[in-house]
Amino acid sequence: MAILDYGAATGAFVRAARDEGHECAGIELSADARAAAKVVNEVTLLSADEARQIGEAQFDVVHMNHVLEHMPDPLTHLRWCHRVLRPHGLLVLEVPQQFDNDLDRLRRLLRVGGQQQRFDAYSLHHTYFFSPYAMNLLLQRSGFRTLELATFDSKSTPLWPFSAKNVILRALLGLADRLHAGGNVIKVFAQRK
């Protein structure tokens, strides 16, 4: 299977995929991260200029983990992913759903998790913010068929210290996520049409 990790950082995913026997390439914009990938994970990642040379229909899977929200033009990048995927190839991506997702609202209401901020000031480096609806629309416009689009809670409420309150809270947060796609992370599996 040919896999492309778009936004490969220091190449951990690329190395893991290769260790599992897959052909895997990675793209990373940061020269420092590409240099670290050679040292830490013994992989050579492509720069943006090198990635532009990738031909059509080269990969079975494109993986993007918390990358799309940093892109200045997500539609253009998803169309590029569509181009490099083989027919019926799979796009796997995750992005944050940061602003007022249901789980954070419920945490504030129940006063769980310490002091909660309504706006994450550390996310000013994100150029785009996504909801499940917006993500699905973006996928359609870039030529993908959504196979699965769901949210989950990356700030899972611990059961420890074990208490009835934590068990009930975890169940409530899980139910809120399932009923209303209100988790703070959006995960997507989409197929090239």
PDB file of C-alpha atoms in Angstrom:
ATOM      1  CA  MET A   1       0.000   0.000   0.000  1.00  0.00           C
ATOM      2  CA  ALA A   2       1.345   3.442  -0.924  1.00  0.00           C
ATOM      3  CA  ILE A   3       0.742   6.039   1.806  1.00  0.00           C
ATOM      4  CA  LEU A   4       1.447   9.771   1.902  1.00  0.00           C
ATOM      5  CA  ASP A   5       1.701  11.550   5.257  1.00  0.00           C
ATOM      6  CA  TYR A   6       0.934  15.207   4.537  1.00  0.00           C
ATOM      7  CA  GLY A   7       2.367  17.282   7.389  1.00  0.00           C
ATOM      8  CA  ALA A   8       4.780  14.611   8.569  1.00  0.00           C
ATOM      9  CA  ALA A   9       6.551  16.619  11.319  1.00  0.00           C
ATOM     10  CA  THR A  10       9.555  14.489  12.317  1.00  0.00           C
ATOM     11  CA  GLY A  11       8.448  11.430  10.360  1.00  0.00           C
ATOM     12  CA  ALA A  12       7.156   9.134  13.126  1.00  0.00           C
ATOM     13  CA  PHE A  13       4.097   8.072  11.104  1.00  0.00           C
ATOM     14  CA  VAL A  14       6.215   7.521   7.971  1.00  0.00           C
ATOM     15  CA  ARG A  15       8.626   5.312   9.877  1.00  0.00           C
ATOM     16  CA  ALA A  16       5.822   3.346  11.563  1.00  0.00           C
ATOM     17  CA  ALA A  17       4.106   2.723   8.212  1.00  0.00           C
ATOM     18  CA  ARG A  18       7.376   1.579   6.644  1.00  0.00           C
ATOM     19  CA  ASP A  19       8.062  -0.685   9.621  1.00  0.00           C
ATOM     20  CA  GLU A  20       4.677  -2.312   8.896  1.00  0.00           C
ATOM     21  CA  GLY A  21       5.763  -2.977   5.312  1.00  0.00           C
ATOM     22  CA  HIS A  22       4.030  -0.112   3.518  1.00  0.00           C
ATOM     23  CA  GLU A  23       5.545   2.222   0.972  1.00  0.00           C
ATOM     24  CA  CYS A  24       5.255   5.609   2.686  1.00  0.00           C
ATOM     25  CA  ALA A  25       6.364   9.137   1.822  1.00  0.00           C
ATOM     26  CA  GLY A  26       6.009  12.268   3.903  1.00  0.00           C
ATOM     27  CA  ILE A  27       5.701  15.975   3.189  1.00  0.00           C
ATOM     28  CA  GLU A  28       6.874  18.536   5.737  1.00  0.00           C
ATOM     29  CA  LEU A  29       7.190  22.284   5.189  1.00  0.00           C
ATOM     30  CA  SER A  30       9.578  22.898   8.088  1.00  0.00           C
ATOM     31  CA  ALA A  31      13.237  22.417   7.169  1.00  0.00           C
ATOM     32  CA  ASP A  32      14.038  21.906  10.869  1.00  0.00           C
ATOM     33  CA  ALA A  33      11.459  19.121  11.180  1.00  0.00           C
ATOM     34  CA  ARG A  34      12.757  17.467   7.996  1.00  0.00           C
ATOM     35  CA  ALA A  35      16.297  17.560   9.419  1.00  0.00           C
ATOM     36  CA  ALA A  36      15.059  16.071  12.705  1.00  0.00           C
ATOM     37  CA  ALA A  37      13.227  13.314  10.781  1.00  0.00           C
ATOM     38  CA  LYS A  38      16.537  12.163   9.310  1.00  0.00           C
ATOM     39  CA  VAL A  39      18.148  11.980  12.741  1.00  0.00           C
ATOM     40  CA  VAL A  40      15.272  10.790  14.922  1.00  0.00           C
ATOM     41  CA  ASN A  41      13.358   8.480  12.557  1.00  0.00           C
ATOM     42  CA  GLU A  42      15.868   7.902   9.751  1.00  0.00           C
ATOM     43  CA  VAL A  43      13.433   9.093   7.061  1.00  0.00           C
ATOM     44  CA  THR A  44      13.804  11.706   4.351  1.00  0.00           C
ATOM     45  CA  LEU A  45      10.736  13.887   3.956  1.00  0.00           C
ATOM     46  CA  LEU A  46       9.748  15.945   0.933  1.00  0.00           C
ATOM     47  CA  SER A  47       9.711  19.734   0.957  1.00  0.00           C
ATOM     48  CA  ALA A  48       6.788  21.661  -0.563  1.00  0.00           C
ATOM     49  CA  ASP A  49       8.777  22.181  -3.779  1.00  0.00           C
ATOM     50  CA  GLU A  50       9.539  18.463  -4.030  1.00  0.00           C
ATOM     51  CA  ALA A  51       5.908  17.568  -3.305  1.00  0.00           C
ATOM     52  CA  ARG A  52       4.756  19.636  -6.285  1.00  0.00           C
ATOM     53  CA  GLN A  53       6.538  17.107  -8.509  1.00  0.00           C
ATOM     54  CA  ILE A  54       4.356  14.194  -7.344  1.00  0.00           C
ATOM     55  CA  GLY A  55       2.353  12.849 -10.271  1.00  0.00           C
ATOM     56  CA  GLU A  56      -1.323  11.978 -10.377  1.00  0.00           C
ATOM     57  CA  ALA A  57      -2.723   8.817  -8.766  1.00  0.00           C
ATOM     58  CA  GLN A  58       0.421   7.821  -6.855  1.00  0.00           C
ATOM     59  CA  PHE A  59      -1.028   6.889  -3.439  1.00  0.00           C
ATOM     60  CA  ASP A  60      -3.671   4.605  -1.953  1.00  0.00           C
ATOM     61  CA  VAL A  61      -3.943   6.666   1.245  1.00  0.00           C
ATOM     62  CA  VAL A  62      -3.271  10.292   2.171  1.00  0.00           C
ATOM     63  CA  HIS A  63      -3.003  10.918   5.918  1.00  0.00           C
ATOM     64  CA  MET A  64      -3.311  14.421   7.437  1.00  0.00           C
ATOM     65  CA  ASN A  65      -3.276  14.655  11.231  1.00  0.00           C
ATOM     66  CA  HIS A  66      -3.993  18.169  12.531  1.00  0.00           C
ATOM     67  CA  VAL A  67      -2.567  19.816   9.415  1.00  0.00           C
ATOM     68  CA  LEU A  68      -5.469  21.192   7.374  1.00  0.00           C
ATOM     69  CA  GLU A  69      -6.328  23.872   9.946  1.00  0.00           C
ATOM     70  CA  HIS A  70      -2.889  25.426   9.347  1.00  0.00           C
ATOM     71  CA  MET A  71      -3.283  25.676   5.561  1.00  0.00           C
ATOM     72  CA  PRO A  72      -4.012  29.060   3.973  1.00  0.00           C
ATOM     73  CA  ASP A  73      -6.367  27.448   1.419  1.00  0.00           C
ATOM     74  CA  PRO A  74      -7.794  24.095   2.584  1.00  0.00           C
ATOM     75  CA  LEU A  75      -9.815  23.548  -0.602  1.00  0.00           C
ATOM     76  CA  THR A  76      -6.712  23.786  -2.805  1.00  0.00           C
ATOM     77  CA  HIS A  77      -4.818  21.356  -0.557  1.00  0.00           C
ATOM     78  CA  LEU A  78      -7.675  18.835  -0.515  1.00  0.00           C
ATOM     79  CA  ARG A  79      -7.950  19.045  -4.305  1.00  0.00           C
ATOM     80  CA  TRP A  80      -4.209  18.338  -4.483  1.00  0.00           C
ATOM     81  CA  CYS A  81      -4.721  15.294  -2.216  1.00  0.00           C
ATOM     82  CA  HIS A  82      -7.523  14.168  -4.531  1.00  0.00           C
ATOM     83  CA  ARG A  83      -5.151  14.462  -7.510  1.00  0.00           C
ATOM     84  CA  VAL A  84      -2.372  12.336  -5.973  1.00  0.00           C
ATOM     85  CA  LEU A  85      -4.763   9.631  -4.741  1.00  0.00           C
ATOM     86  CA  ARG A  86      -5.490   6.638  -6.923  1.00  0.00           C
ATOM     87  CA  PRO A  87      -9.131   6.038  -7.926  1.00  0.00           C
ATOM     88  CA  HIS A  88     -11.083   5.074  -4.791  1.00  0.00           C
ATOM     89  CA  GLY A  89      -8.072   6.065  -2.660  1.00  0.00           C
ATOM     90  CA  LEU A  90      -8.646   6.991   0.966  1.00  0.00           C
ATOM     91  CA  LEU A  91      -8.165  10.345   2.689  1.00  0.00           C
ATOM     92  CA  VAL A  92      -7.731  10.049   6.467  1.00  0.00           C
ATOM     93  CA  LEU A  93      -7.664  13.295   8.388  1.00  0.00           C
ATOM     94  CA  GLU A  94      -8.214  14.870  11.778  1.00  0.00           C
ATOM     95  CA  VAL A  95      -8.808  18.515  12.611  1.00  0.00           C
ATOM     96  CA  PRO A  96      -9.826  20.230  15.832  1.00  0.00           C
ATOM     97  CA  GLN A  97     -13.380  21.430  16.390  1.00  0.00           C
ATOM     98  CA  GLN A  98     -12.396  24.160  18.781  1.00  0.00           C
ATOM     99  CA  PHE A  99     -15.056  26.760  19.203  1.00  0.00           C
ATOM    100  CA  ASP A 100     -17.923  25.950  21.486  1.00  0.00           C
ATOM    101  CA  ASN A 101     -18.206  22.265  20.815  1.00  0.00           C
ATOM    102  CA  ASP A 102     -20.834  20.525  22.940  1.00  0.00           C
ATOM    103  CA  LEU A 103     -18.360  18.713  25.155  1.00  0.00           C
ATOM    104  CA  ASP A 104     -16.602  21.904  26.209  1.00  0.00           C
ATOM    105  CA  ARG A 105     -19.998  23.547  26.860  1.00  0.00           C
ATOM    106  CA  LEU A 106     -20.992  20.603  29.062  1.00  0.00           C
ATOM    107  CA  ARG A 107     -17.672  20.758  30.917  1.00  0.00           C
ATOM    108  CA  ARG A 108     -18.216  24.468  31.634  1.00  0.00           C
ATOM    109  CA  LEU A 109     -21.781  23.826  32.751  1.00  0.00           C
ATOM    110  CA  LEU A 110     -20.679  21.058  35.121  1.00  0.00           C
ATOM    111  CA  ARG A 111     -17.528  22.976  36.130  1.00  0.00           C
ATOM    112  CA  VAL A 112     -15.250  20.062  35.267  1.00  0.00           C
ATOM    113  CA  GLY A 113     -11.636  20.182  34.167  1.00  0.00           C
ATOM    114  CA  GLY A 114     -10.481  23.297  35.963  1.00  0.00           C
ATOM    115  CA  GLN A 115     -10.836  26.786  34.561  1.00  0.00           C
ATOM    116  CA  GLN A 116     -12.215  26.500  31.017  1.00  0.00           C
ATOM    117  CA  GLN A 117     -11.614  29.221  28.459  1.00  0.00           C
ATOM    118  CA  ARG A 118     -14.133  29.869  25.694  1.00  0.00           C
ATOM    119  CA  PHE A 119     -11.341  30.755  23.267  1.00  0.00           C
ATOM    120  CA  ASP A 120      -8.042  28.955  22.983  1.00  0.00           C
ATOM    121  CA  ALA A 121      -5.495  31.749  22.557  1.00  0.00           C
ATOM    122  CA  TYR A 122      -2.848  29.183  21.698  1.00  0.00           C
ATOM    123  CA  SER A 123      -4.670  28.405  18.443  1.00  0.00           C
ATOM    124  CA  LEU A 124      -4.057  31.702  16.711  1.00  0.00           C
ATOM    125  CA  HIS A 125      -1.741  29.810  14.359  1.00  0.00           C
ATOM    126  CA  HIS A 126      -4.785  28.035  12.911  1.00  0.00           C
ATOM    127  CA  THR A 127      -5.947  29.770   9.757  1.00  0.00           C
ATOM    128  CA  TYR A 128      -9.214  27.819   9.568  1.00  0.00           C
ATOM    129  CA  PHE A 129     -11.641  26.365  12.085  1.00  0.00           C
ATOM    130  CA  PHE A 130     -13.979  23.539  11.134  1.00  0.00           C
ATOM    131  CA  SER A 131     -17.354  22.163  12.110  1.00  0.00           C
ATOM    132  CA  PRO A 132     -18.540  18.747  10.904  1.00  0.00           C
ATOM    133  CA  TYR A 133     -20.906  20.468   8.453  1.00  0.00           C
ATOM    134  CA  ALA A 134     -18.172  22.707   7.009  1.00  0.00           C
ATOM    135  CA  MET A 135     -15.756  19.780   6.736  1.00  0.00           C
ATOM    136  CA  ASN A 136     -18.286  17.663   4.852  1.00  0.00           C
ATOM    137  CA  LEU A 137     -18.975  20.530   2.437  1.00  0.00           C
ATOM    138  CA  LEU A 138     -15.239  21.048   1.867  1.00  0.00           C
ATOM    139  CA  LEU A 139     -14.775  17.340   1.129  1.00  0.00           C
ATOM    140  CA  GLN A 140     -17.609  17.373  -1.412  1.00  0.00           C
ATOM    141  CA  ARG A 141     -16.206  20.451  -3.163  1.00  0.00           C
ATOM    142  CA  SER A 142     -12.788  18.825  -3.448  1.00  0.00           C
ATOM    143  CA  GLY A 143     -14.115  15.644  -5.071  1.00  0.00           C
ATOM    144  CA  PHE A 144     -14.363  13.263  -2.117  1.00  0.00           C
ATOM    145  CA  ARG A 145     -17.167  11.022  -0.929  1.00  0.00           C
ATOM    146  CA  THR A 146     -17.371  11.021   2.854  1.00  0.00           C
ATOM    147  CA  LEU A 147     -17.279   7.490   4.241  1.00  0.00           C
ATOM    148  CA  GLU A 148     -17.165   8.485   7.898  1.00  0.00           C
ATOM    149  CA  LEU A 149     -17.150  11.849   9.602  1.00  0.00           C
ATOM    150  CA  ALA A 150     -17.372  11.800  13.378  1.00  0.00           C
ATOM    151  CA  THR A 151     -16.175  13.674  16.405  1.00  0.00           C
ATOM    152  CA  PHE A 152     -14.566  12.444  19.566  1.00  0.00           C
ATOM    153  CA  ASP A 153     -13.383  13.854  22.854  1.00  0.00           C
ATOM    154  CA  SER A 154      -9.613  14.184  22.988  1.00  0.00           C
ATOM    155  CA  LYS A 155      -9.843  15.481  26.564  1.00  0.00           C
ATOM    156  CA  SER A 156     -11.404  12.306  27.873  1.00  0.00           C
ATOM    157  CA  THR A 157     -12.632  12.607  31.442  1.00  0.00           C
ATOM    158  CA  PRO A 158     -10.597  10.220  33.565  1.00  0.00           C
ATOM    159  CA  LEU A 159     -12.286   7.603  35.686  1.00  0.00           C
ATOM    160  CA  TRP A 160      -9.488   8.069  38.199  1.00  0.00           C
ATOM    161  CA  PRO A 161      -9.902   9.001  40.907  1.00  0.00           C
ATOM    162  CA  PHE A 162     -12.702   6.494  40.606  1.00  0.00           C
ATOM    163  CA  SER A 163     -15.962   8.026  41.701  1.00  0.00           C
ATOM    164  CA  ALA A 164     -19.614   7.930  40.753  1.00  0.00           C
ATOM    165  CA  LYS A 165     -19.314  11.559  39.593  1.00  0.00           C
ATOM    166  CA  ASN A 166     -16.526  10.721  37.114  1.00  0.00           C
ATOM    167  CA  VAL A 167     -18.365   7.655  35.783  1.00  0.00           C
ATOM    168  CA  ILE A 168     -21.567   9.653  35.243  1.00  0.00           C
ATOM    169  CA  LEU A 169     -19.688  12.583  33.739  1.00  0.00           C
ATOM    170  CA  ARG A 170     -17.812  10.379  31.295  1.00  0.00           C
ATOM    171  CA  ALA A 171     -21.084   8.738  30.234  1.00  0.00           C
ATOM    172  CA  LEU A 172     -22.765  12.143  29.743  1.00  0.00           C
ATOM    173  CA  LEU A 173     -19.872  13.487  27.683  1.00  0.00           C
ATOM    174  CA  GLY A 174     -19.824  10.353  25.529  1.00  0.00           C
ATOM    175  CA  LEU A 175     -23.577  10.561  24.964  1.00  0.00           C
ATOM    176  CA  ALA A 176     -23.369  14.254  24.034  1.00  0.00           C
ATOM    177  CA  ASP A 177     -20.688  13.455  21.482  1.00  0.00           C
ATOM    178  CA  ARG A 178     -22.628  10.594  19.897  1.00  0.00           C
ATOM    179  CA  LEU A 179     -25.931  12.478  19.735  1.00  0.00           C
ATOM    180  CA  HIS A 180     -24.685  15.768  18.356  1.00  0.00           C
ATOM    181  CA  ALA A 181     -21.180  15.327  16.874  1.00  0.00           C
ATOM    182  CA  GLY A 182     -20.007  17.663  19.583  1.00  0.00           C
ATOM    183  CA  GLY A 183     -16.513  16.363  20.304  1.00  0.00           C
ATOM    184  CA  ASN A 184     -13.469  18.604  20.116  1.00  0.00           C
ATOM    185  CA  VAL A 185     -11.801  16.620  17.304  1.00  0.00           C
ATOM    186  CA  ILE A 186     -13.260  15.804  13.885  1.00  0.00           C
ATOM    187  CA  LYS A 187     -12.056  12.602  12.233  1.00  0.00           C
ATOM    188  CA  VAL A 188     -12.682  11.871   8.577  1.00  0.00           C
ATOM    189  CA  PHE A 189     -12.437   8.905   6.238  1.00  0.00           C
ATOM    190  CA  ALA A 190     -13.205  10.007   2.680  1.00  0.00           C
ATOM    191  CA  GLN A 191     -12.784   8.327  -0.673  1.00  0.00           C
ATOM    192  CA  ARG A 192     -11.708   9.767  -3.981  1.00  0.00           C
ATOM    193  CA  LYS A 193     -14.687   9.652  -6.342  1.00  0.00           C
TER     194      LYS A 193
END
